[in-house]
Amino acid sequence: MAADSEPESEVFEITDFTTASEWERFISKVEEVLNDWKLIGVSSGKPLEKGIYTTGTWEEKSDEISFADFKFSVTHHYLVQEPSDKDGKEELAEDALPLPMQDLLCMNNDFPPRAHCLVRWYGLREFVVIAPAANNEAVVSESKCNLLLSSISIALGNTGCQVPLFVQIHQKWRRMYVGECQGPGVRTDFEMVHLRKVPSQYTHLSGLLEIFKTKIGCPLTPLPPVSMAIRLTYVLQDWQQYFWPQQPPDIDALVGGEVGGLEFGKLPFGACEDPISELHLATTWPHLAEGIIVDNDVYSDLDPMQAPQWSVRVRKADNPQCLLGDFLTEFFKLCRRKESTDEILGRSAFEEEGKEVADITHALSKLTEPAPVPIHKLSVTNMVHSARKKIRKHRGVDESPLNNDVLNTILLFLFPDAADKLADGFESRANTSAGNNPPPENEDYNLFSQFKSAPSDSLTYKLALCLCMINFYHGGVKGVAHLWQEFVLEMRYRWENNYLIPGLANGSPDLRCCLLHQKLQMLNCCIERKKARDEGKRGSVSDRSPGASGDGAKGAEHSADNPDKEKEFGKSWESWSDSEDEFFECLSDTEDLKGNGQENGKKGGAKEGNKEPVNLKPEGRLHPHGKLMLLHPGEPLYVPITQEPAPMTEDLLEEQSEVLAKLGTSAEGAHLRARMQSACLLSDMESFKAANPGCCLEDFVRWYSPRDYIEEEVVDEKGNKIIKGELSARMKIPSNMWVEAWETAKPIPARRQKRLFDDTREAEKVLHYLAVQKSADLARHLLPCIIHAAVLKVKDEEALEDISSVKKIIKQIISHSSKVLRFPNPEDKKLEEIIAQIMSVEAIIARARSLKAKFGVEKCENEEEKEDLQRFVNCLLEQPEVSVVGAGRGPAGSIIHKLFVNAQRLTESSDEVSVVPPLEEELRRSGCAEERRQGVQSEFPPPTGREVILRSAVPRPAPYSKALPQRMYSVLTREDFRLAGAFSADTTFF
C-alpha cells in the first residue's frame, strides 16, 4: 500500500494566480450587460425640451447578475427619444461634456411631478441602477459599499460608457444611492445624505448655499455665480364641510318604506366621503441668482403670493366609500354564499300550511270536482299574507327579514298590474304589459345582448335592482331569500290563475338574455298556452249546440267565406289537455277508430291513384291556400291549423343536443335521431291529412317544402303540353323519413294531437327550477343585469360631467364585460376586475364633482372664467400636476388662496390645541417661528416641503481645471431631510 501511495505524493501541482476572482467576475458581468444594452461609447441626444420628463415616455430594461452568491438586479432607466442626426456632431464629441453632465445644469425639467427619484434629484434622462435583487436584502457595511463603487468605476473605465451608474445601498425604503459618471477627462460623483433630524443650518437657503460652496471648494476668488431654483409646497387638508356636495342616502326613509317605488329601479351613485383628501400647492421660483433672495434664520423673502409659478396637484382619498361600488361589491359577495333558501330562512321555504298538509287524503279531489277555477282579486296584501303566515310559524313577527311596507312597495314596483283590480280589468292590462319594449335601435338599450343580461325595462332587470337594494339596505342575504321566495310564490300564483307576467317580451325565450330571464319567458309562454286552452274550454261549453257537430259538410265553404273566423274557431280548440293522453271530446276514441279505418282506406286509394271516393270529414282548416289544388281529388288545398314548435331555453337546447350526440353515428342511432327531430314534421302531416281528406305526400310536399316537388312540361299522347310533377331525388330515397312519417301519420287535427309543447310540465319544471335556486345561484344569474345597470348609471352620470378619460374607460368596461359575461360561469377574478373598473369610474366622477364644488365652477358668472376653471378641474383629474395660469393672481389662484385663508382662519379660531408638525418644531427651535408667522404666514400654513436646487459651473479640483457642472438638490419634509449632490472633477488637469 505504501508503495502505491508514493507516486501520488510526488505529483507537482501548479497554482494559477491569473484565474479571475469573484470581484473580477462581477466587474466582467457588469461590463457584459453594458455591452449587451449598447451603452458603450459617446452618448448623443438633443437638448431637453421643457416638460419632456412629464409628457415623455420612460422605459426600463432589467437583467440579473451575481457577486458570488449575492444576486443583484441591473436596471436601465431611460427617456424614449427620437434618434438624433449624428452628422456634423462627431467633431464636437471630443470636447463636449457627456450628456448626463449637461443635463445637470438644464433648467427645463426641474421638479418633475411623476418620475424616478433620481430623475427628480439629478435631472438625468438616462441611468443604470444596480440594487440587491431581493427586497429584504441590503448593502449596509461601508466596505461593501466601497467595493461596489470601485466595481462600477472600473467597469465604466473599461467600457467607456458615459451613462451614470448607481448602486443602491442601505435599506430600500431609504432610497439611498451612490454613483459615478465618466467622460473623456472628466468624472462626476453622485453622493447623498439622508437624515431624520434636520440640522438648523439646513432649514434655510443661506445655510444650504454655504454647504454647497464648501463642498465644491472653488479656489477662485470671485466665486462663479450660483443659480437657484426653489419650490415650497403647501398642503391643504382641512376641507370645509360645505364644499362636499354629495348627500348620503336617507337610510331611515328607505328602511321605513317611505321611499317611492321608482327608487327601487335606480342604483345610487357618488362618494359618501370627500374623494379629494388633500390639495398640494407648489410655489416655484424657477431661476434665481444668488443675492436676489434673502432667506436665512431670521427673515425670508419667499412669499408664495409673489412666486412666478404655481402648480397644483390633488391627493385622492384611498379607496373612498362610493355607493355604487358598495352595492356591486356586496351583491357580488352573495355569489360566494353556500346556503340554500331554506337554510337562510330557517325553514322549508315552500311548505304548505298545516291544515293543507293534514288534508292530504283529498289531494286528488281537484281532478274530479267540476267546479270552475276561481279567479280572485290579485292583491299585493293577499300575496304577502300567505308567505308571512309561514314565516311567523317559525319565528316572531319582528324577526322577519322584510317588513310588510317594504315588501309591498317592491312587489308593486315589480308587478304594477297587481293592484286591487277586478280580474277582467287586470287581464286586459296584463296582455298589453308584456312585450312593451323601447325602440331596438337605442344603443344603450341593446347593451343587454352584449352583456347577456336582460332589457332595461324587463321584470328580470327590475328584480336584479330590487335584490341589490334589499341586500344592501334591508337585511342582506335573508332579505334577498325572503324576496325571492315571495317572487316564486307570485310566479306560481300567476301560473295557476292564468295571469301573464308583466315586463317580458312576447314569444319564445330570447337566447340573448340571461338564463333566468329565459325561464321567466318560458313560464309566460306556458301561461299563454294554458290561458288559450282554458278560454277554448269555456267557449266550447257555452257556444256549442247539439247540432253543431253536424256542420262538418259546410266546413270548406265556411272556411272559404271567413278564414279569420275559422282561424279563431280552430285556435279556440287548438290546444291540448293537461295530460298527454287526455282529449276534450267524449267521442274522441270512437272518432280515432273511425279515422284509423278511413286512413287505411285512404292509403290504399292513394296507391291506386285515389280512384275511390274518401268520406273523411275535414277538420282543423285554417284557410284555403289559394293557388294549390289537391292532385287527385282536385279540390282546393287547405292550410291546416298546426301546433307551434315548442319554445326552448338555452339549457334545454343544450340537453337536447347532448342527447342527440349520445346516439352516436351508427345507422340505428342516426335513424333514431331523425325520428326524434321529426316530431314537429309528423304533427304537421297529421294536421294536413285532417284538413285535406284524400291528400297524398306530393300535396304535403308542395305546401310544406316546394323545392322538393319538381315540375316539368311534357307532351301527352295527343300532343298537348301538360305540366307533370314528381318528388325530388331525396324524397325518393328508400326508407326516407318523410315517407315513413307520412305512412305513420293519422288524420288528427292539431287540437287532438299529443302536444309538442306540454305547457303544464314545462311550467312545473320552470317553477321547480326557480324554487331550488340558492342565493348564490340567483346572484350569479342576475349579476350581468347589475353590471348592465351600473354601466348605464355611470354613462348617465358621466354625460353630466363630460370627462374624456372616463368615456374611454366606459368603452373599455363595455368591451371587457361583453367578452366575460357572454359565456356561462365567468371567473370570479374577471368579474372583480369589471367591478373594480366601474368603481374607479365612479371615484373619478365623484372627484370631478368635488373639485367643481371646491372651485365654484357652477357659481362662476363669467363664461370665459367658467370655461377656464372647468378645463383646470379636468386637467387636475387627468394630469399628475397642473400649472395655475397667472399663479396667485389668476382666477384659479385666487380661489386656491381663499381656500388656504379660510382653512387658516378655521385653525386659528379653533379652541382645540393643534398638534405641532415636526417641521414647525424645527423652525421654532431655530428661533425664527415668530418672523415666519408674520404677514403671509398667517394666510398660508408652514410649507410641508422645501426643495432647493443649486447649480454652478466651477473648475475642480484646481483653478486651471476645466469648468464643470456642480449640482446639489435639497428636500426638507416633515419626515426626513435629504441632500443629493453631483460634483464633477477634471481628471486630466488636477
PDB file of N, CA, C and O in Angstrom, residues 652-707:
ATOM      1  N   LEU A 652     -82.243  23.833 -22.123  1.00  0.00           N
ATOM      2  CA  LEU A 652     -82.971  22.748 -22.778  1.00  0.00           C
ATOM      3  C   LEU A 652     -82.351  22.414 -24.130  1.00  0.00           C
ATOM      4  O   LEU A 652     -82.248  21.235 -24.507  1.00  0.00           O
ATOM      5  N   LEU A 653     -81.937  23.432 -24.862  1.00  0.00           N
ATOM      6  CA  LEU A 653     -81.267  23.189 -26.145  1.00  0.00           C
ATOM      7  C   LEU A 653     -79.972  22.404 -25.944  1.00  0.00           C
ATOM      8  O   LEU A 653     -79.641  21.508 -26.726  1.00  0.00           O
ATOM      9  N   GLU A 654     -79.259  22.754 -24.878  1.00  0.00           N
ATOM     10  CA  GLU A 654     -78.007  22.054 -24.597  1.00  0.00           C
ATOM     11  C   GLU A 654     -78.270  20.599 -24.223  1.00  0.00           C
ATOM     12  O   GLU A 654     -77.569  19.691 -24.686  1.00  0.00           O
ATOM     13  N   GLU A 655     -79.296  20.369 -23.405  1.00  0.00           N
ATOM     14  CA  GLU A 655     -79.658  18.998 -23.042  1.00  0.00           C
ATOM     15  C   GLU A 655     -80.040  18.189 -24.292  1.00  0.00           C
ATOM     16  O   GLU A 655     -79.628  17.044 -24.457  1.00  0.00           O
ATOM     17  N   GLN A 656     -80.846  18.808 -25.153  1.00  0.00           N
ATOM     18  CA  GLN A 656     -81.290  18.116 -26.362  1.00  0.00           C
ATOM     19  C   GLN A 656     -80.102  17.756 -27.252  1.00  0.00           C
ATOM     20  O   GLN A 656     -80.017  16.641 -27.777  1.00  0.00           O
ATOM     21  N   SER A 657     -79.171  18.691 -27.409  1.00  0.00           N
ATOM     22  CA  SER A 657     -78.009  18.419 -28.259  1.00  0.00           C
ATOM     23  C   SER A 657     -77.141  17.313 -27.661  1.00  0.00           C
ATOM     24  O   SER A 657     -76.572  16.492 -28.392  1.00  0.00           O
ATOM     25  N   GLU A 658     -77.052  17.264 -26.313  1.00  0.00           N
ATOM     26  CA  GLU A 658     -76.269  16.200 -25.672  1.00  0.00           C
ATOM     27  C   GLU A 658     -76.918  14.838 -25.906  1.00  0.00           C
ATOM     28  O   GLU A 658     -76.235  13.851 -26.186  1.00  0.00           O
ATOM     29  N   VAL A 659     -78.249  14.785 -25.780  1.00  0.00           N
ATOM     30  CA  VAL A 659     -78.956  13.523 -26.011  1.00  0.00           C
ATOM     31  C   VAL A 659     -78.757  13.051 -27.443  1.00  0.00           C
ATOM     32  O   VAL A 659     -78.474  11.876 -27.704  1.00  0.00           O
ATOM     33  N   LEU A 660     -78.894  13.963 -28.396  1.00  0.00           N
ATOM     34  CA  LEU A 660     -78.726  13.590 -29.807  1.00  0.00           C
ATOM     35  C   LEU A 660     -77.296  13.161 -30.095  1.00  0.00           C
ATOM     36  O   LEU A 660     -77.061  12.241 -30.892  1.00  0.00           O
ATOM     37  N   ALA A 661     -76.338  13.816 -29.433  1.00  0.00           N
ATOM     38  CA  ALA A 661     -74.932  13.458 -29.666  1.00  0.00           C
ATOM     39  C   ALA A 661     -74.622  12.075 -29.112  1.00  0.00           C
ATOM     40  O   ALA A 661     -73.799  11.333 -29.677  1.00  0.00           O
ATOM     41  N   LYS A 662     -75.284  11.684 -28.009  1.00  0.00           N
ATOM     42  CA  LYS A 662     -75.017  10.385 -27.386  1.00  0.00           C
ATOM     43  C   LYS A 662     -75.546   9.229 -28.216  1.00  0.00           C
ATOM     44  O   LYS A 662     -75.192   8.073 -27.971  1.00  0.00           O
ATOM     45  N   LEU A 663     -76.418   9.502 -29.178  1.00  0.00           N
ATOM     46  CA  LEU A 663     -76.953   8.427 -30.011  1.00  0.00           C
ATOM     47  C   LEU A 663     -75.899   7.857 -30.947  1.00  0.00           C
ATOM     48  O   LEU A 663     -76.112   6.792 -31.545  1.00  0.00           O
ATOM     49  N   GLY A 664     -74.792   8.553 -31.120  1.00  0.00           N
ATOM     50  CA  GLY A 664     -73.695   8.027 -31.926  1.00  0.00           C
ATOM     51  C   GLY A 664     -73.915   8.218 -33.419  1.00  0.00           C
ATOM     52  O   GLY A 664     -74.869   8.858 -33.864  1.00  0.00           O
ATOM     53  N   THR A 665     -73.018   7.605 -34.176  1.00  0.00           N
ATOM     54  CA  THR A 665     -73.045   7.779 -35.636  1.00  0.00           C
ATOM     55  C   THR A 665     -73.480   6.518 -36.356  1.00  0.00           C
ATOM     56  O   THR A 665     -73.392   6.441 -37.593  1.00  0.00           O
ATOM     57  N   SER A 666     -73.935   5.520 -35.633  1.00  0.00           N
ATOM     58  CA  SER A 666     -74.382   4.288 -36.285  1.00  0.00           C
ATOM     59  C   SER A 666     -75.665   4.552 -37.068  1.00  0.00           C
ATOM     60  O   SER A 666     -76.352   5.563 -36.875  1.00  0.00           O
ATOM     61  N   ALA A 667     -76.025   3.597 -37.936  1.00  0.00           N
ATOM     62  CA  ALA A 667     -77.231   3.752 -38.754  1.00  0.00           C
ATOM     63  C   ALA A 667     -78.474   3.788 -37.871  1.00  0.00           C
ATOM     64  O   ALA A 667     -79.387   4.597 -38.087  1.00  0.00           O
ATOM     65  N   GLU A 668     -78.469   2.926 -36.835  1.00  0.00           N
ATOM     66  CA  GLU A 668     -79.614   2.902 -35.929  1.00  0.00           C
ATOM     67  C   GLU A 668     -79.721   4.210 -35.153  1.00  0.00           C
ATOM     68  O   GLU A 668     -80.804   4.770 -34.984  1.00  0.00           O
ATOM     69  N   GLY A 669     -78.568   4.714 -34.687  1.00  0.00           N
ATOM     70  CA  GLY A 669     -78.559   5.982 -33.946  1.00  0.00           C
ATOM     71  C   GLY A 669     -79.004   7.131 -34.822  1.00  0.00           C
ATOM     72  O   GLY A 669     -79.768   8.007 -34.381  1.00  0.00           O
ATOM     73  N   ALA A 670     -78.539   7.144 -36.072  1.00  0.00           N
ATOM     74  CA  ALA A 670     -78.936   8.213 -36.990  1.00  0.00           C
ATOM     75  C   ALA A 670     -80.433   8.160 -37.261  1.00  0.00           C
ATOM     76  O   ALA A 670     -81.110   9.195 -37.333  1.00  0.00           O
ATOM     77  N   HIS A 671     -80.971   6.929 -37.410  1.00  0.00           N
ATOM     78  CA  HIS A 671     -82.407   6.782 -37.664  1.00  0.00           C
ATOM     79  C   HIS A 671     -83.217   7.274 -36.462  1.00  0.00           C
ATOM     80  O   HIS A 671     -84.212   8.008 -36.624  1.00  0.00           O
ATOM     81  N   LEU A 672     -82.767   6.890 -35.243  1.00  0.00           N
ATOM     82  CA  LEU A 672     -83.472   7.321 -34.039  1.00  0.00           C
ATOM     83  C   LEU A 672     -83.400   8.833 -33.866  1.00  0.00           C
ATOM     84  O   LEU A 672     -84.365   9.489 -33.467  1.00  0.00           O
ATOM     85  N   ARG A 673     -82.237   9.395 -34.192  1.00  0.00           N
ATOM     86  CA  ARG A 673     -82.059  10.845 -34.093  1.00  0.00           C
ATOM     87  C   ARG A 673     -83.026  11.564 -35.042  1.00  0.00           C
ATOM     88  O   ARG A 673     -83.652  12.561 -34.695  1.00  0.00           O
ATOM     89  N   ALA A 674     -83.154  11.007 -36.264  1.00  0.00           N
ATOM     90  CA  ALA A 674     -84.067  11.613 -37.236  1.00  0.00           C
ATOM     91  C   ALA A 674     -85.518  11.513 -36.770  1.00  0.00           C
ATOM     92  O   ALA A 674     -86.305  12.448 -36.941  1.00  0.00           O
ATOM     93  N   ARG A 675     -85.873  10.393 -36.136  1.00  0.00           N
ATOM     94  CA  ARG A 675     -87.237  10.232 -35.626  1.00  0.00           C
ATOM     95  C   ARG A 675     -87.530  11.263 -34.538  1.00  0.00           C
ATOM     96  O   ARG A 675     -88.616  11.855 -34.493  1.00  0.00           O
ATOM     97  N   MET A 676     -86.518  11.487 -33.655  1.00  0.00           N
ATOM     98  CA  MET A 676     -86.710  12.449 -32.568  1.00  0.00           C
ATOM     99  C   MET A 676     -86.863  13.872 -33.112  1.00  0.00           C
ATOM    100  O   MET A 676     -87.636  14.670 -32.598  1.00  0.00           O
ATOM    101  N   GLN A 677     -86.112  14.152 -34.168  1.00  0.00           N
ATOM    102  CA  GLN A 677     -86.140  15.506 -34.719  1.00  0.00           C
ATOM    103  C   GLN A 677     -87.350  15.746 -35.616  1.00  0.00           C
ATOM    104  O   GLN A 677     -87.617  16.873 -36.015  1.00  0.00           O
ATOM    105  N   SER A 678     -88.082  14.640 -35.976  1.00  0.00           N
ATOM    106  CA  SER A 678     -89.196  14.802 -36.906  1.00  0.00           C
ATOM    107  C   SER A 678     -90.552  14.841 -36.209  1.00  0.00           C
ATOM    108  O   SER A 678     -91.577  14.646 -36.853  1.00  0.00           O
ATOM    109  N   ALA A 679     -90.578  15.053 -34.883  1.00  0.00           N
ATOM    110  CA  ALA A 679     -91.851  15.100 -34.154  1.00  0.00           C
ATOM    111  C   ALA A 679     -92.730  16.219 -34.686  1.00  0.00           C
ATOM    112  O   ALA A 679     -93.946  16.053 -34.873  1.00  0.00           O
ATOM    113  N   CYS A 680     -92.118  17.373 -34.951  1.00  0.00           N
ATOM    114  CA  CYS A 680     -92.883  18.512 -35.457  1.00  0.00           C
ATOM    115  C   CYS A 680     -93.396  18.213 -36.874  1.00  0.00           C
ATOM    116  O   CYS A 680     -94.527  18.550 -37.225  1.00  0.00           O
ATOM    117  N   LEU A 681     -92.577  17.507 -37.681  1.00  0.00           N
ATOM    118  CA  LEU A 681     -92.977  17.147 -39.042  1.00  0.00           C
ATOM    119  C   LEU A 681     -94.185  16.209 -39.017  1.00  0.00           C
ATOM    120  O   LEU A 681     -95.151  16.382 -39.771  1.00  0.00           O
ATOM    121  N   LEU A 682     -94.140  15.224 -38.120  1.00  0.00           N
ATOM    122  CA  LEU A 682     -95.243  14.272 -38.013  1.00  0.00           C
ATOM    123  C   LEU A 682     -96.529  14.979 -37.600  1.00  0.00           C
ATOM    124  O   LEU A 682     -97.612  14.710 -38.155  1.00  0.00           O
ATOM    125  N   SER A 683     -96.417  15.901 -36.662  1.00  0.00           N
ATOM    126  CA  SER A 683     -97.598  16.654 -36.217  1.00  0.00           C
ATOM    127  C   SER A 683     -98.193  17.444 -37.374  1.00  0.00           C
ATOM    128  O   SER A 683     -99.418  17.455 -37.575  1.00  0.00           O
ATOM    129  N   ASP A 684     -97.342  18.087 -38.165  1.00  0.00           N
ATOM    130  CA  ASP A 684     -97.844  18.885 -39.289  1.00  0.00           C
ATOM    131  C   ASP A 684     -98.494  17.989 -40.351  1.00  0.00           C
ATOM    132  O   ASP A 684     -99.487  18.369 -40.988  1.00  0.00           O
ATOM    133  N   MET A 685     -97.928  16.772 -40.564  1.00  0.00           N
ATOM    134  CA  MET A 685     -98.524  15.857 -41.532  1.00  0.00           C
ATOM    135  C   MET A 685     -99.916  15.422 -41.083  1.00  0.00           C
ATOM    136  O   MET A 685    -100.849  15.341 -41.900  1.00  0.00           O
ATOM    137  N   GLU A 686    -100.062  15.111 -39.790  1.00  0.00           N
ATOM    138  CA  GLU A 686    -101.360  14.696 -39.288  1.00  0.00           C
ATOM    139  C   GLU A 686    -102.381  15.831 -39.425  1.00  0.00           C
ATOM    140  O   GLU A 686    -103.545  15.603 -39.809  1.00  0.00           O
ATOM    141  N   SER A 687    -101.973  17.051 -39.128  1.00  0.00           N
ATOM    142  CA  SER A 687    -102.871  18.193 -39.285  1.00  0.00           C
ATOM    143  C   SER A 687    -103.260  18.378 -40.744  1.00  0.00           C
ATOM    144  O   SER A 687    -104.419  18.685 -41.072  1.00  0.00           O
ATOM    145  N   PHE A 688    -102.293  18.187 -41.648  1.00  0.00           N
ATOM    146  CA  PHE A 688    -102.545  18.351 -43.081  1.00  0.00           C
ATOM    147  C   PHE A 688    -103.532  17.291 -43.579  1.00  0.00           C
ATOM    148  O   PHE A 688    -104.453  17.580 -44.367  1.00  0.00           O
ATOM    149  N   LYS A 689    -103.357  16.045 -43.122  1.00  0.00           N
ATOM    150  CA  LYS A 689    -104.267  14.977 -43.533  1.00  0.00           C
ATOM    151  C   LYS A 689    -105.683  15.239 -43.038  1.00  0.00           C
ATOM    152  O   LYS A 689    -106.655  14.977 -43.751  1.00  0.00           O
ATOM    153  N   ALA A 690    -105.794  15.773 -41.793  1.00  0.00           N
ATOM    154  CA  ALA A 690    -107.126  16.035 -41.246  1.00  0.00           C
ATOM    155  C   ALA A 690    -107.813  17.165 -42.008  1.00  0.00           C
ATOM    156  O   ALA A 690    -109.041  17.149 -42.195  1.00  0.00           O
ATOM    157  N   ALA A 691    -107.043  18.174 -42.440  1.00  0.00           N
ATOM    158  CA  ALA A 691    -107.638  19.321 -43.141  1.00  0.00           C
ATOM    159  C   ALA A 691    -107.895  19.027 -44.611  1.00  0.00           C
ATOM    160  O   ALA A 691    -108.728  19.699 -45.241  1.00  0.00           O
ATOM    161  N   ASN A 692    -107.200  18.034 -45.187  1.00  0.00           N
ATOM    162  CA  ASN A 692    -107.319  17.745 -46.614  1.00  0.00           C
ATOM    163  C   ASN A 692    -107.551  16.248 -46.823  1.00  0.00           C
ATOM    164  O   ASN A 692    -106.608  15.501 -47.144  1.00  0.00           O
ATOM    165  N   PRO A 693    -108.770  15.752 -46.619  1.00  0.00           N
ATOM    166  CA  PRO A 693    -109.028  14.323 -46.833  1.00  0.00           C
ATOM    167  C   PRO A 693    -108.711  13.929 -48.268  1.00  0.00           C
ATOM    168  O   PRO A 693    -108.989  14.665 -49.217  1.00  0.00           O
ATOM    169  N   GLY A 694    -108.100  12.776 -48.417  1.00  0.00           N
ATOM    170  CA  GLY A 694    -107.776  12.269 -49.742  1.00  0.00           C
ATOM    171  C   GLY A 694    -106.483  12.801 -50.297  1.00  0.00           C
ATOM    172  O   GLY A 694    -106.169  12.566 -51.468  1.00  0.00           O
ATOM    173  N   CYS A 695    -105.698  13.504 -49.503  1.00  0.00           N
ATOM    174  CA  CYS A 695    -104.438  14.065 -49.999  1.00  0.00           C
ATOM    175  C   CYS A 695    -103.365  12.986 -50.053  1.00  0.00           C
ATOM    176  O   CYS A 695    -103.513  11.899 -49.491  1.00  0.00           O
ATOM    177  N   CYS A 696    -102.284  13.291 -50.708  1.00  0.00           N
ATOM    178  CA  CYS A 696    -101.140  12.384 -50.781  1.00  0.00           C
ATOM    179  C   CYS A 696     -99.876  13.137 -50.378  1.00  0.00           C
ATOM    180  O   CYS A 696     -99.887  14.345 -50.162  1.00  0.00           O
ATOM    181  N   LEU A 697     -98.752  12.409 -50.287  1.00  0.00           N
ATOM    182  CA  LEU A 697     -97.481  13.006 -49.839  1.00  0.00           C
ATOM    183  C   LEU A 697     -97.074  14.156 -50.753  1.00  0.00           C
ATOM    184  O   LEU A 697     -96.544  15.170 -50.294  1.00  0.00           O
ATOM    185  N   GLU A 698     -97.348  14.008 -52.084  1.00  0.00           N
ATOM    186  CA  GLU A 698     -96.967  15.069 -53.015  1.00  0.00           C
ATOM    187  C   GLU A 698     -97.679  16.377 -52.672  1.00  0.00           C
ATOM    188  O   GLU A 698     -97.089  17.466 -52.783  1.00  0.00           O
ATOM    189  N   ASP A 699     -98.938  16.301 -52.250  1.00  0.00           N
ATOM    190  CA  ASP A 699     -99.672  17.514 -51.853  1.00  0.00           C
ATOM    191  C   ASP A 699     -98.999  18.187 -50.659  1.00  0.00           C
ATOM    192  O   ASP A 699     -98.838  19.412 -50.617  1.00  0.00           O
ATOM    193  N   PHE A 700     -98.640  17.375 -49.688  1.00  0.00           N
ATOM    194  CA  PHE A 700     -97.999  17.917 -48.481  1.00  0.00           C
ATOM    195  C   PHE A 700     -96.664  18.580 -48.823  1.00  0.00           C
ATOM    196  O   PHE A 700     -96.352  19.680 -48.350  1.00  0.00           O
ATOM    197  N   VAL A 701     -95.877  17.911 -49.665  1.00  0.00           N
ATOM    198  CA  VAL A 701     -94.558  18.453 -50.017  1.00  0.00           C
ATOM    199  C   VAL A 701     -94.709  19.760 -50.780  1.00  0.00           C
ATOM    200  O   VAL A 701     -93.934  20.710 -50.584  1.00  0.00           O
ATOM    201  N   ARG A 702     -95.708  19.833 -51.674  1.00  0.00           N
ATOM    202  CA  ARG A 702     -95.910  21.085 -52.427  1.00  0.00           C
ATOM    203  C   ARG A 702     -96.191  22.258 -51.499  1.00  0.00           C
ATOM    204  O   ARG A 702     -95.802  23.397 -51.767  1.00  0.00           O
ATOM    205  N   TRP A 703     -96.874  21.989 -50.374  1.00  0.00           N
ATOM    206  CA  TRP A 703     -97.163  23.081 -49.421  1.00  0.00           C
ATOM    207  C   TRP A 703     -96.015  23.296 -48.435  1.00  0.00           C
ATOM    208  O   TRP A 703     -95.626  24.414 -48.143  1.00  0.00           O
ATOM    209  N   TYR A 704     -95.448  22.210 -47.956  1.00  0.00           N
ATOM    210  CA  TYR A 704     -94.501  22.269 -46.842  1.00  0.00           C
ATOM    211  C   TYR A 704     -93.072  22.554 -47.308  1.00  0.00           C
ATOM    212  O   TYR A 704     -92.337  23.310 -46.670  1.00  0.00           O
ATOM    213  N   SER A 705     -92.662  21.957 -48.434  1.00  0.00           N
ATOM    214  CA  SER A 705     -91.297  22.121 -48.943  1.00  0.00           C
ATOM    215  C   SER A 705     -91.350  22.174 -50.464  1.00  0.00           C
ATOM    216  O   SER A 705     -91.032  21.189 -51.152  1.00  0.00           O
ATOM    217  N   PRO A 706     -91.775  23.297 -51.054  1.00  0.00           N
ATOM    218  CA  PRO A 706     -91.990  23.382 -52.516  1.00  0.00           C
ATOM    219  C   PRO A 706     -90.766  23.011 -53.341  1.00  0.00           C
ATOM    220  O   PRO A 706     -90.910  22.516 -54.464  1.00  0.00           O
ATOM    221  N   ARG A 707     -89.580  23.196 -52.821  1.00  0.00           N
ATOM    222  CA  ARG A 707     -88.391  22.903 -53.616  1.00  0.00           C
ATOM    223  C   ARG A 707     -88.205  21.401 -53.827  1.00  0.00           C
ATOM    224  O   ARG A 707     -87.421  20.983 -54.675  1.00  0.00           O
TER     225      ARG A 707
END
